PDB file of C-alpha atoms in Angstrom:
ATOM      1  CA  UNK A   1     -40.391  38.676-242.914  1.00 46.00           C
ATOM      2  CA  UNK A   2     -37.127  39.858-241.786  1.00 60.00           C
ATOM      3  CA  UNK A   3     -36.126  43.436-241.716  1.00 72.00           C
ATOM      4  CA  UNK A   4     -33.889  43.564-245.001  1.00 74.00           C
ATOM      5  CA  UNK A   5     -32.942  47.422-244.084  1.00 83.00           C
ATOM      6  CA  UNK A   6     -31.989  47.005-240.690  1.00 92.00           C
ATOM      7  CA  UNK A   7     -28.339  47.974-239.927  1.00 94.00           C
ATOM      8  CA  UNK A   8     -26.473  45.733-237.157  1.00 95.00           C
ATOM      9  CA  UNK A   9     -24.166  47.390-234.742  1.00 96.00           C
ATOM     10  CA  UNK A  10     -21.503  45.314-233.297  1.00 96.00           C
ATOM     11  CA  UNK A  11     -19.504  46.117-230.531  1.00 96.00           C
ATOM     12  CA  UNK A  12     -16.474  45.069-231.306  1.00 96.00           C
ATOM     13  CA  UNK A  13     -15.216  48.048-234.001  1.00 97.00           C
ATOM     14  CA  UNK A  14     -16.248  50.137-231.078  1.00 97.00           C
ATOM     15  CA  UNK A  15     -14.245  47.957-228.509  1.00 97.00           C
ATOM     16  CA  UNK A  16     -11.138  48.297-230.956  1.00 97.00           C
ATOM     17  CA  UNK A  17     -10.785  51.754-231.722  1.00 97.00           C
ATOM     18  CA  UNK A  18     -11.605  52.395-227.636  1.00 97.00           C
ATOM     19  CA  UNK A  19      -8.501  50.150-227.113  1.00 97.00           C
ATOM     20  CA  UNK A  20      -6.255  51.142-229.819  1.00 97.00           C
ATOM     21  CA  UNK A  21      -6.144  54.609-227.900  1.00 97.00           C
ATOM     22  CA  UNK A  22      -6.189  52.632-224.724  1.00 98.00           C
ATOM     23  CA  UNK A  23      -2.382  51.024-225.822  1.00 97.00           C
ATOM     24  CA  UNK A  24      -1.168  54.501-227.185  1.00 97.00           C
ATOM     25  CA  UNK A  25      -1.943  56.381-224.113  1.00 98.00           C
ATOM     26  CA  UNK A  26      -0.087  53.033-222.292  1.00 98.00           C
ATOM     27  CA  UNK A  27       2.874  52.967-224.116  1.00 97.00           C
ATOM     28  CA  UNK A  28       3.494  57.145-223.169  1.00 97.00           C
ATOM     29  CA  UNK A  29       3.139  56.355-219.692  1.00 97.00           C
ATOM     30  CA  UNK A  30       5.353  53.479-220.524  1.00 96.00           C
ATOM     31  CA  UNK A  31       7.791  55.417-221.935  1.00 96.00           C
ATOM     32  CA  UNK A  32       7.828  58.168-219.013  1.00 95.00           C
ATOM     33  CA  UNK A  33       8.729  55.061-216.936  1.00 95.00           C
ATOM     34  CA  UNK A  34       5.197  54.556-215.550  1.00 96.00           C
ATOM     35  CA  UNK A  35       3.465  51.549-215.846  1.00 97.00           C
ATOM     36  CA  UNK A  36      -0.326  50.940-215.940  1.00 98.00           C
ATOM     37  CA  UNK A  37      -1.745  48.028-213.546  1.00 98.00           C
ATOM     38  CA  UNK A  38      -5.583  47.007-213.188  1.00 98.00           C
ATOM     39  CA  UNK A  39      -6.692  44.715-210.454  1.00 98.00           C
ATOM     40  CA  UNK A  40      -9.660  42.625-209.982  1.00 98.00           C
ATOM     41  CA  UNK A  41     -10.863  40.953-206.574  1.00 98.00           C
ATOM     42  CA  UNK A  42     -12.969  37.773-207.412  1.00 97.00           C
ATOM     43  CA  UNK A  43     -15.000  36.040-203.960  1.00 97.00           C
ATOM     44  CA  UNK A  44     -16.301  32.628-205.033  1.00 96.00           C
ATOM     45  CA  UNK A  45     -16.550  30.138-208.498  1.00 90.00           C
ATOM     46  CA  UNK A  46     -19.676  31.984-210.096  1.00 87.00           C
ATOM     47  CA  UNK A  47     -18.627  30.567-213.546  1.00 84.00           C
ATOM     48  CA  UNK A  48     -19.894  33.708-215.577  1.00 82.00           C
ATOM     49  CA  UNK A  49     -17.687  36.217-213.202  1.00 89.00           C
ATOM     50  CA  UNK A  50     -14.747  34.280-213.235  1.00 91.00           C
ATOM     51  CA  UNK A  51     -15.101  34.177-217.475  1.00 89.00           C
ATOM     52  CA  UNK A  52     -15.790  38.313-217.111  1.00 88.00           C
ATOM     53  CA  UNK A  53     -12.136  38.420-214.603  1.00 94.00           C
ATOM     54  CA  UNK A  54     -10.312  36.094-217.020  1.00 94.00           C
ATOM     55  CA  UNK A  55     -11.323  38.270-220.327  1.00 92.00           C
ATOM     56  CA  UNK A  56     -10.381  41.907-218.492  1.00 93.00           C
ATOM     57  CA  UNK A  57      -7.065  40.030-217.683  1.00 94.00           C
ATOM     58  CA  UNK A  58      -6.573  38.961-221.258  1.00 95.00           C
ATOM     59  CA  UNK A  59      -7.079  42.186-222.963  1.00 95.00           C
ATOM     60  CA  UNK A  60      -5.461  44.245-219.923  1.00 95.00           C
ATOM     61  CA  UNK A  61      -2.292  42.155-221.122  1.00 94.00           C
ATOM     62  CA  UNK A  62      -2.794  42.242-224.645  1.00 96.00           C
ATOM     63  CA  UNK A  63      -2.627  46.158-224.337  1.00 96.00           C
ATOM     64  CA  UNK A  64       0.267  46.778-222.397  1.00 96.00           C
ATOM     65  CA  UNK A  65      -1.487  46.987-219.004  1.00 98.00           C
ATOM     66  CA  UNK A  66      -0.412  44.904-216.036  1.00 97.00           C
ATOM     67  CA  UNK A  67      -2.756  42.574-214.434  1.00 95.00           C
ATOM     68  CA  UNK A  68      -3.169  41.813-210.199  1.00 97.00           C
ATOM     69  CA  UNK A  69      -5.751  39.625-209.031  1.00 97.00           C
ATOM     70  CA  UNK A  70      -6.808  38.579-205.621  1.00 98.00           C
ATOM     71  CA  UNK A  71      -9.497  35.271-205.297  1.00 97.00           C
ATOM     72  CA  UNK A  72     -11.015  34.505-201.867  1.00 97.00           C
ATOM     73  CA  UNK A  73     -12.733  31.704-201.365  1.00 97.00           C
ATOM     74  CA  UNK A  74     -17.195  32.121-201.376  1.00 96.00           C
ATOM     75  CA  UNK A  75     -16.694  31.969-197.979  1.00 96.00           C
ATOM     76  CA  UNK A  76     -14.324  34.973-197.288  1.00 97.00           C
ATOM     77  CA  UNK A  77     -15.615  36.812-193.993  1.00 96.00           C
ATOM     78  CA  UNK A  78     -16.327  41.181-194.878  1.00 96.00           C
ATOM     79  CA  UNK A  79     -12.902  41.235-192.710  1.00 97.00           C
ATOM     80  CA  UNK A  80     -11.366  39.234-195.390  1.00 97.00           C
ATOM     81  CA  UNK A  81     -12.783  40.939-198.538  1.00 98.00           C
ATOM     82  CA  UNK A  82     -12.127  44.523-197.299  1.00 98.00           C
ATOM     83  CA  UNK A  83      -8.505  43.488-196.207  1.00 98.00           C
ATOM     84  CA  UNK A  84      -8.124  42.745-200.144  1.00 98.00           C
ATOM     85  CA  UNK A  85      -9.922  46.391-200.891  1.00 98.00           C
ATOM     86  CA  UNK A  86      -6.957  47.843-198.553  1.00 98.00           C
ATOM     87  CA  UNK A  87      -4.475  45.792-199.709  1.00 98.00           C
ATOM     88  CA  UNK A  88      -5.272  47.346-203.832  1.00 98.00           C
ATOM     89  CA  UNK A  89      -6.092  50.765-201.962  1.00 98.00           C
ATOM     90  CA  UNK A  90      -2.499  51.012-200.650  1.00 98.00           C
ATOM     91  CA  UNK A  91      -1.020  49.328-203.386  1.00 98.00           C
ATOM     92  CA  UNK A  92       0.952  52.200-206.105  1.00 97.00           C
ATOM     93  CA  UNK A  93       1.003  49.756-209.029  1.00 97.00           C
ATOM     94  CA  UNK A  94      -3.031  49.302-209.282  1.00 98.00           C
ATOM     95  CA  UNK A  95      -3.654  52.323-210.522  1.00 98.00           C
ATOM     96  CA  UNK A  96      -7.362  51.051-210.839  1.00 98.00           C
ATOM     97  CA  UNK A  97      -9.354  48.011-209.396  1.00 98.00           C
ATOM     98  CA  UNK A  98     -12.243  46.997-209.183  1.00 97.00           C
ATOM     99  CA  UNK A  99     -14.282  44.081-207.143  1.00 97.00           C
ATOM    100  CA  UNK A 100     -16.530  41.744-209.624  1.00 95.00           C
ATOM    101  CA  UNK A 101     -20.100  41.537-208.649  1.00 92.00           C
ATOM    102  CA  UNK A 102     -22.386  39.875-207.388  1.00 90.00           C
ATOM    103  CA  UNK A 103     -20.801  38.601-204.376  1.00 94.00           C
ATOM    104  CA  UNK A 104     -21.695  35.142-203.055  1.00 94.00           C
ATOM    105  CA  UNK A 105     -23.368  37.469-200.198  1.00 94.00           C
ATOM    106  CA  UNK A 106     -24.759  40.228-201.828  1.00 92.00           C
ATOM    107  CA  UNK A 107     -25.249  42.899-198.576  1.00 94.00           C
ATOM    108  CA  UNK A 108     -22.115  42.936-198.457  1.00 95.00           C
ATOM    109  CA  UNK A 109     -21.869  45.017-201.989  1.00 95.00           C
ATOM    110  CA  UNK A 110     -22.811  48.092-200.674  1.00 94.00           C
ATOM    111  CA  UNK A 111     -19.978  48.662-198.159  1.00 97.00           C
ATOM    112  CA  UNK A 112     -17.491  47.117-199.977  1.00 97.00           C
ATOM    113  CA  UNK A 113     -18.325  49.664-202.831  1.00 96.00           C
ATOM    114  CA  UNK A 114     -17.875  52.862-200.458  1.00 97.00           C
ATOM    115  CA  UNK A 115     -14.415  51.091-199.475  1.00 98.00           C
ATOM    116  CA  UNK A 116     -12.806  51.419-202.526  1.00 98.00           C
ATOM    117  CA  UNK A 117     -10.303  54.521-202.780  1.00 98.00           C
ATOM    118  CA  UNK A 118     -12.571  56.890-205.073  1.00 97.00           C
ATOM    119  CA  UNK A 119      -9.498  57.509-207.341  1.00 97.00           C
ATOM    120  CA  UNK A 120      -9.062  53.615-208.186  1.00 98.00           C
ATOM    121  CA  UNK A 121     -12.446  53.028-208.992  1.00 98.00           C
ATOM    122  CA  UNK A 122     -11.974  50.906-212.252  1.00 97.00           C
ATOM    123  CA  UNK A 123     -15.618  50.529-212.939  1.00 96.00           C
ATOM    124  CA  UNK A 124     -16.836  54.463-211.815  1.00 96.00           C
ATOM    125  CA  UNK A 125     -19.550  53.029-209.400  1.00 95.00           C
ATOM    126  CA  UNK A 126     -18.234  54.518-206.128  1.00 96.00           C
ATOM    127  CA  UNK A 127     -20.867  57.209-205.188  1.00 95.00           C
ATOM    128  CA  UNK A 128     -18.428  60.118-204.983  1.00 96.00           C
ATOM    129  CA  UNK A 129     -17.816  58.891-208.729  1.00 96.00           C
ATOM    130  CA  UNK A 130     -21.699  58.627-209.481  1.00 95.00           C
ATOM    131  CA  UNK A 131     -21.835  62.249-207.918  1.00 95.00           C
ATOM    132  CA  UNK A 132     -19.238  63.363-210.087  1.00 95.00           C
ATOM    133  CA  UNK A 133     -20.816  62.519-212.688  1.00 94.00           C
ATOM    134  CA  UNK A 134     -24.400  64.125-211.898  1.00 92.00           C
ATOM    135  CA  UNK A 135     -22.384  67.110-211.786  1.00 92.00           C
ATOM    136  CA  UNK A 136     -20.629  67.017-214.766  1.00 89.00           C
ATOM    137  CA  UNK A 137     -17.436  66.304-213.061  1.00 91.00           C
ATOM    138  CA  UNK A 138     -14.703  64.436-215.165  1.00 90.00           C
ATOM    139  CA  UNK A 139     -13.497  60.951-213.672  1.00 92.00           C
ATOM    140  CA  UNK A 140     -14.115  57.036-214.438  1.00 96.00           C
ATOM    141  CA  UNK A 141     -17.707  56.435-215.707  1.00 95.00           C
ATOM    142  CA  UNK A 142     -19.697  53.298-215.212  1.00 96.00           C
ATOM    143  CA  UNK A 143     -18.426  51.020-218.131  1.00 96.00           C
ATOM    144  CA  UNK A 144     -21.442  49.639-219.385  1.00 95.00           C
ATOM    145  CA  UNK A 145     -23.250  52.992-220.241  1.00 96.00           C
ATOM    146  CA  UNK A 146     -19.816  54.420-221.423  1.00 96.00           C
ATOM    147  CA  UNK A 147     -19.942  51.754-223.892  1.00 96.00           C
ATOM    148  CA  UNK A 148     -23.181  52.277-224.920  1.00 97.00           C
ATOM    149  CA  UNK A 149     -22.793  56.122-225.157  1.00 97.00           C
ATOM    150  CA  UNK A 150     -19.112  55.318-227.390  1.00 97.00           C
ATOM    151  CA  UNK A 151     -21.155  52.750-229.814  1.00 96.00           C
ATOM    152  CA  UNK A 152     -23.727  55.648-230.614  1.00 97.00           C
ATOM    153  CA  UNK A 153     -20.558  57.962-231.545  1.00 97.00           C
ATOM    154  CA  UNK A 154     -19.141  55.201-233.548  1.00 96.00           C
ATOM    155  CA  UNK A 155     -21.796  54.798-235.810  1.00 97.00           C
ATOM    156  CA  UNK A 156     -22.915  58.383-235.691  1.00 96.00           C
ATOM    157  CA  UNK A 157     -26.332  57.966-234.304  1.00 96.00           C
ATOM    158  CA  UNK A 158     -27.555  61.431-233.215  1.00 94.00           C
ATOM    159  CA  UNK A 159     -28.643  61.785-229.812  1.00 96.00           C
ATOM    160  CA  UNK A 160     -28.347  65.010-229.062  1.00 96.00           C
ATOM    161  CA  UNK A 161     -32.343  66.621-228.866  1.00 97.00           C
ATOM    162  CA  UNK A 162     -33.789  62.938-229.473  1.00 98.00           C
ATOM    163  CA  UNK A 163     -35.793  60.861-227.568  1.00 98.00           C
ATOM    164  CA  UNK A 164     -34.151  58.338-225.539  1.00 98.00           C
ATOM    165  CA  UNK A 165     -36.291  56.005-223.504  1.00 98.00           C
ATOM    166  CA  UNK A 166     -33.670  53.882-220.868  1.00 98.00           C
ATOM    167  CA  UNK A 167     -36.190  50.545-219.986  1.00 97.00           C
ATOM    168  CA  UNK A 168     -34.397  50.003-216.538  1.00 96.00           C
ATOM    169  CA  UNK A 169     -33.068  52.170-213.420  1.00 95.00           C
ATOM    170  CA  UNK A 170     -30.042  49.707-211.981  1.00 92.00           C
ATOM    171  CA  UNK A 171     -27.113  51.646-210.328  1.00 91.00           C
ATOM    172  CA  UNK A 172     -24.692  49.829-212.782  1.00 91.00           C
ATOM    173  CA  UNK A 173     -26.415  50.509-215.728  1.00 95.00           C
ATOM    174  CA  UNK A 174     -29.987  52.104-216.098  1.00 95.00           C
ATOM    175  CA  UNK A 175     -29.459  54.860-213.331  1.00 95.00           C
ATOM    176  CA  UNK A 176     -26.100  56.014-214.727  1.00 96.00           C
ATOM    177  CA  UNK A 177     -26.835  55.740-218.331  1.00 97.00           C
ATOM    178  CA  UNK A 178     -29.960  58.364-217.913  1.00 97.00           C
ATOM    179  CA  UNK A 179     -27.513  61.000-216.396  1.00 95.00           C
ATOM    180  CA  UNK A 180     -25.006  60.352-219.154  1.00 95.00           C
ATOM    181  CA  UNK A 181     -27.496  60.796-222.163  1.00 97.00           C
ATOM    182  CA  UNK A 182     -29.138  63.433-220.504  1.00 96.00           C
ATOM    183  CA  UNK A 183     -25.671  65.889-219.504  1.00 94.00           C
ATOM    184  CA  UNK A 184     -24.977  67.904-222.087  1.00 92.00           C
ATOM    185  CA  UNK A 185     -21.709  66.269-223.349  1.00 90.00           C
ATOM    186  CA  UNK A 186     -20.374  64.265-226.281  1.00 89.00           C
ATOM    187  CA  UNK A 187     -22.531  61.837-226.921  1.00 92.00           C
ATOM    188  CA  UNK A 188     -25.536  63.211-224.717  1.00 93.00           C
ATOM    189  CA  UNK A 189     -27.649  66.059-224.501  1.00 96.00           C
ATOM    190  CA  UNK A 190     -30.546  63.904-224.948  1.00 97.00           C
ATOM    191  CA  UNK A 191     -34.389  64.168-224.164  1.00 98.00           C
ATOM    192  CA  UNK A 192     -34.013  60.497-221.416  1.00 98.00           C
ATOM    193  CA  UNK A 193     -37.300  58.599-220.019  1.00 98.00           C
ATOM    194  CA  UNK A 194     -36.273  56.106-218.088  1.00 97.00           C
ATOM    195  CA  UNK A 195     -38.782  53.553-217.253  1.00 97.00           C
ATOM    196  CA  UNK A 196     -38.778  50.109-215.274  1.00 94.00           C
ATOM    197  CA  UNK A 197     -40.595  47.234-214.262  1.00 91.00           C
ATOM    198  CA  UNK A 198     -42.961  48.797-211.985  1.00 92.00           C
ATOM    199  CA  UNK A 199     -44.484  51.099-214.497  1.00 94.00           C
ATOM    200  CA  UNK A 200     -47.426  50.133-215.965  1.00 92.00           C
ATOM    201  CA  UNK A 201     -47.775  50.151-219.781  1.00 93.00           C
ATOM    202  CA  UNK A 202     -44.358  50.238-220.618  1.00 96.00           C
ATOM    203  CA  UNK A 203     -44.511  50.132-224.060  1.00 97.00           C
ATOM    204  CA  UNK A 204     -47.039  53.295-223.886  1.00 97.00           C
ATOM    205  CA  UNK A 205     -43.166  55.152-223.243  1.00 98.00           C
ATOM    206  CA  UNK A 206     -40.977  52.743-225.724  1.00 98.00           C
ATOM    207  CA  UNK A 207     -43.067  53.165-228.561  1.00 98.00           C
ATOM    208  CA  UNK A 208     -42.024  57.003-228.675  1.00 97.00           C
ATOM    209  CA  UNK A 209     -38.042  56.416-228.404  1.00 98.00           C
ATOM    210  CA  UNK A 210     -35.983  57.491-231.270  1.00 98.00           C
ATOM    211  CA  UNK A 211     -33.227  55.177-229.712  1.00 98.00           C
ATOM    212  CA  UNK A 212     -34.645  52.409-227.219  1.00 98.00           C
ATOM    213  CA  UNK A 213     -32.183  50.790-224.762  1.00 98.00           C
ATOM    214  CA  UNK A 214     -32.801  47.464-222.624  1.00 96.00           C
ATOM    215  CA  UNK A 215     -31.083  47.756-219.343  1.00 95.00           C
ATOM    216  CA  UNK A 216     -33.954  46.107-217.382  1.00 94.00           C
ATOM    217  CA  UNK A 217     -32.101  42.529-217.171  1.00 89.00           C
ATOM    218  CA  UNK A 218     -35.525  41.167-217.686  1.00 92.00           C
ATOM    219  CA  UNK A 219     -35.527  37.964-220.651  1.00 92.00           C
ATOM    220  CA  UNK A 220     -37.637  39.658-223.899  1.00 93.00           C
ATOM    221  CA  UNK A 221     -38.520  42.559-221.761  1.00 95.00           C
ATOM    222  CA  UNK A 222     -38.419  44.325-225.192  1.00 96.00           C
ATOM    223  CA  UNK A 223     -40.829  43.246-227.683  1.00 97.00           C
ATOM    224  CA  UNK A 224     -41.228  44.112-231.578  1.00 97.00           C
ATOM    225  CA  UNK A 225     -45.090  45.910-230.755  1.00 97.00           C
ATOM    226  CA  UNK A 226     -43.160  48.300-228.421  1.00 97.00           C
ATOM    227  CA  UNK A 227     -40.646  49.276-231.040  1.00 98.00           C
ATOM    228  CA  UNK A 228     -41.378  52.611-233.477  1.00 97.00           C
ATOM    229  CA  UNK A 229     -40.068  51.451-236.720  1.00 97.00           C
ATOM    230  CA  UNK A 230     -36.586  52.589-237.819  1.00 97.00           C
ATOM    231  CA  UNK A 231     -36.002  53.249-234.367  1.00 98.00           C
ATOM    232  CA  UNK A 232     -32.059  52.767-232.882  1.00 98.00           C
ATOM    233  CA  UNK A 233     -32.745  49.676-230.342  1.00 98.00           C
ATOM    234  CA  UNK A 234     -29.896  48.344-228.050  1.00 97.00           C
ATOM    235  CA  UNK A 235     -29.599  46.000-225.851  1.00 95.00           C
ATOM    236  CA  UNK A 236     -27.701  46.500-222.612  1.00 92.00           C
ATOM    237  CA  UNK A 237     -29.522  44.497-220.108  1.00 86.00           C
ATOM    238  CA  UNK A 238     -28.442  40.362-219.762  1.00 77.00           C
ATOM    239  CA  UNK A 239     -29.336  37.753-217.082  1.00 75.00           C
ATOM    240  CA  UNK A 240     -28.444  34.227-217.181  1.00 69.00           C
ATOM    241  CA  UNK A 241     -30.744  31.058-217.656  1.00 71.00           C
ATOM    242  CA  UNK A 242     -29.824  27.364-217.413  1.00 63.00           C
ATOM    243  CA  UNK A 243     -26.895  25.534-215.277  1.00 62.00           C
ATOM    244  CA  UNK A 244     -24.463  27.603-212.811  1.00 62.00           C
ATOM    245  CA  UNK A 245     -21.676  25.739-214.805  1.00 60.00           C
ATOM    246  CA  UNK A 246     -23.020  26.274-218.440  1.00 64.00           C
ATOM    247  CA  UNK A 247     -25.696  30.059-218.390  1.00 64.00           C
ATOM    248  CA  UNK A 248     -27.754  30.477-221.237  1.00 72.00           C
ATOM    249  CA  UNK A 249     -27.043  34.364-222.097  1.00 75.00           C
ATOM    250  CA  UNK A 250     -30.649  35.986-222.459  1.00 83.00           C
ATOM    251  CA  UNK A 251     -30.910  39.393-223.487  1.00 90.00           C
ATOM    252  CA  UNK A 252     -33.607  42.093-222.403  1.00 93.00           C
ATOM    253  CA  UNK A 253     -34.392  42.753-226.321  1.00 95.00           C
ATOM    254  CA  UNK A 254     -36.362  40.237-228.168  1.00 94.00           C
ATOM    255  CA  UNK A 255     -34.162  39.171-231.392  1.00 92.00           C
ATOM    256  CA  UNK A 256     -37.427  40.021-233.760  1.00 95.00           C
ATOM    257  CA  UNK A 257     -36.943  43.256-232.484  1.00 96.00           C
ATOM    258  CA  UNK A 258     -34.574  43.659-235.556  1.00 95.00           C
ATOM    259  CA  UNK A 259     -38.003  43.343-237.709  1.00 95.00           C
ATOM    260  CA  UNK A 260     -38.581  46.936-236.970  1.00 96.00           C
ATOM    261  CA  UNK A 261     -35.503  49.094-235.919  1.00 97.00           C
ATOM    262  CA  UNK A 262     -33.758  50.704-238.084  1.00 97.00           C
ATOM    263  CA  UNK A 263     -30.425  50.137-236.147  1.00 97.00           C
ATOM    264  CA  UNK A 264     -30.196  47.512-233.709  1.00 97.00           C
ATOM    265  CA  UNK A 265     -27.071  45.253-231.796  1.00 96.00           C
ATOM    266  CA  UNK A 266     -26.650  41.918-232.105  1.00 92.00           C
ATOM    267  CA  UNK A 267     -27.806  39.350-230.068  1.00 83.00           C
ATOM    268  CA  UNK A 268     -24.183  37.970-229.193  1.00 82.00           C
ATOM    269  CA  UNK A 269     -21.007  40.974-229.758  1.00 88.00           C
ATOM    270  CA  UNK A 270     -22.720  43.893-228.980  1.00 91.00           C
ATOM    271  CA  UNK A 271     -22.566  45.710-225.594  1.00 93.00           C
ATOM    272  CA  UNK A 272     -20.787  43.730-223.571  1.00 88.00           C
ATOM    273  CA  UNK A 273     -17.937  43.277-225.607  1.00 90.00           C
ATOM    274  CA  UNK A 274     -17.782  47.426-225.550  1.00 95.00           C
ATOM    275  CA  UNK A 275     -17.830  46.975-221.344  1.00 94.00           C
ATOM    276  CA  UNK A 276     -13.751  45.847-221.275  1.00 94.00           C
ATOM    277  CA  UNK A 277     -12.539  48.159-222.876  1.00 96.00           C
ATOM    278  CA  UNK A 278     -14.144  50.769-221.032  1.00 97.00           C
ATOM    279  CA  UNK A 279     -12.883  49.541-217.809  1.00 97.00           C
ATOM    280  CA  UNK A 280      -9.426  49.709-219.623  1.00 98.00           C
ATOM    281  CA  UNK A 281     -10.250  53.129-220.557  1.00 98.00           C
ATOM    282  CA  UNK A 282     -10.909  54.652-216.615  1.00 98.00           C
ATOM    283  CA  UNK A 283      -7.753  52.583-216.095  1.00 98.00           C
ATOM    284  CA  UNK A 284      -5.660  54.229-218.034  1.00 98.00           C
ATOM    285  CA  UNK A 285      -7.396  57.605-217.145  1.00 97.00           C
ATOM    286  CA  UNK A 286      -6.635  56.695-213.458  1.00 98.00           C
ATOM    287  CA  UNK A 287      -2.811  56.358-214.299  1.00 97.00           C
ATOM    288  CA  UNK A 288      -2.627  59.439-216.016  1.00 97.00           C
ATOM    289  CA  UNK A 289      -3.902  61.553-213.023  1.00 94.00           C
ATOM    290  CA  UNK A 290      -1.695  59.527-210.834  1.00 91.00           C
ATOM    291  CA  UNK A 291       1.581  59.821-213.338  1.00 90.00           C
ATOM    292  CA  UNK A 292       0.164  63.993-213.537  1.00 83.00           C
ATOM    293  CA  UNK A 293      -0.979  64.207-216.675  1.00 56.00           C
TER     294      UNK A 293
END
């Protein structure tokens, strides 16, 4: 029987009040004569990056912001790829940028990262920017925990002294997310577990969560059993089933989840949708400190 007290959270009147300040704080720069630009560097056809690239474009545009876009072919040498990094690094109308993962060769990632100029980083994944944040230190934030921290303001779920169990410990999500729910901040201040696939008896940790979070990018990872009822269950983590030309979008939290939280996101407009306009967000942020202010 379905879960007729349940309350759905949808990212996208979180995504639209994050973006309604984004074009405000646009059109002042704007108006002091400085214009905001975001770049993206795209290596390869992987259909679902090229779909993510195409939607930050779209809604960079939409709010004012200028868009610059390099695409090397899949087979684009590390010569090639950090000639583009340079190229946005030296570049004063990207005010932020930021290379779409994964790359066709993926051990590349990590030194392409570290090339990026720090005070650019659209997405806040540089390590100096992951080490600003461990220590409290303002700059851009990774976007997908951002957006998950801004959709528990927008529908004023506590976390502040709660339980927050994070199933997952990636360095774009998991990792990053822990140390924002656990600084105390806005939005954080939180008692964080973090737990992953190589921990035994997950659900032992899950089942105590006053808000649960999937950032495991593991299919169902997240079953009802391992939910305490009326508990605030999100789901961050997605990996992709089915053809390279047409992925099946599978989501780390099982949809009967929503039989026993009290709060949950929907399979389809939840999280991700929160992820663009948090890149637009550092963006902007990164034009302000370049425009002074």
């Amino acid at each position: 029987m379905a879960n007729e007290h349940v309350i759905l959270m949808p990212g996208g009147p979180v995504a639209d009040a994050v973006l309604a300040d984004v074009a405000v704080r646009v059109s002042t720069l704007r108006a002091k004569g400085k214009a905001v630009g975001l770049g993206t560097i795209l290596v390869g056809d992987d259909a679902p990056s090229a779909s993510y690239v195409a939607k930050k474009h779209k809604t960079s545009e939409a709010h004012g912001i200028d868009s610059h876009h390099i695409h090397l072919p899949a087979t684009a040498t590390a010569v090639e790829i950090h000639a583009a990094v340079a190229r946005f690094n030296e570049d004063p109308a990207v005010d932020g940028y930021l290379v779409q993962t994964p790359l066709p060769d993926r051990e590349m990632e990590g030194a392409v990262l570290e090339a990026i100029d720090p005070d650019k980083d659209a997405d806040g994944m540089h390590p100096m920017n992951i080490g600003r944040l461990a220590h409290g230190i303002d700059g851009p934030v990774p976007c997908t925990p951002a957006g998950i921290v801004a959709m528990l303001q927008h529908y004023d779920i506590p976390v502040e002294g709660r339980h927050v169990v994070v199933v997952g410990r990636g360095p774009t999500l998991g990792r990053p997310l822990s140390l924002l729910l656990s600084l105390k901040r806005p939005g954080g201040n939180a008692a964080v577990t973090t737990v992953h696939t190589g921990v035994p008896n997950i659900a032992d940790y899950t089942r105590q969560a006053d808000v649960l979070i999937g950032a495991a990018g593991v299919p169902g990872i997240i079953q009802p059993d391992m939910v305490k009822p009326g508990a605030v269950v999100i789901n961050g983590g997605l990996s992709f089933r089915g053809k390279k030309e047409k992925p099946i979008v599978m989501p780390d939290v099982d949809e009967a989840c929503e039989d026993v939280a009290g709060w949950i996101t929907p399979r389809l407009g939840g999280v991700g949708v929160t992820t663009v306009a948090m890149l637009l967000q550092n963006t902007v942020m990164l034009a302000e400190q370049r425009a002074g202010g």
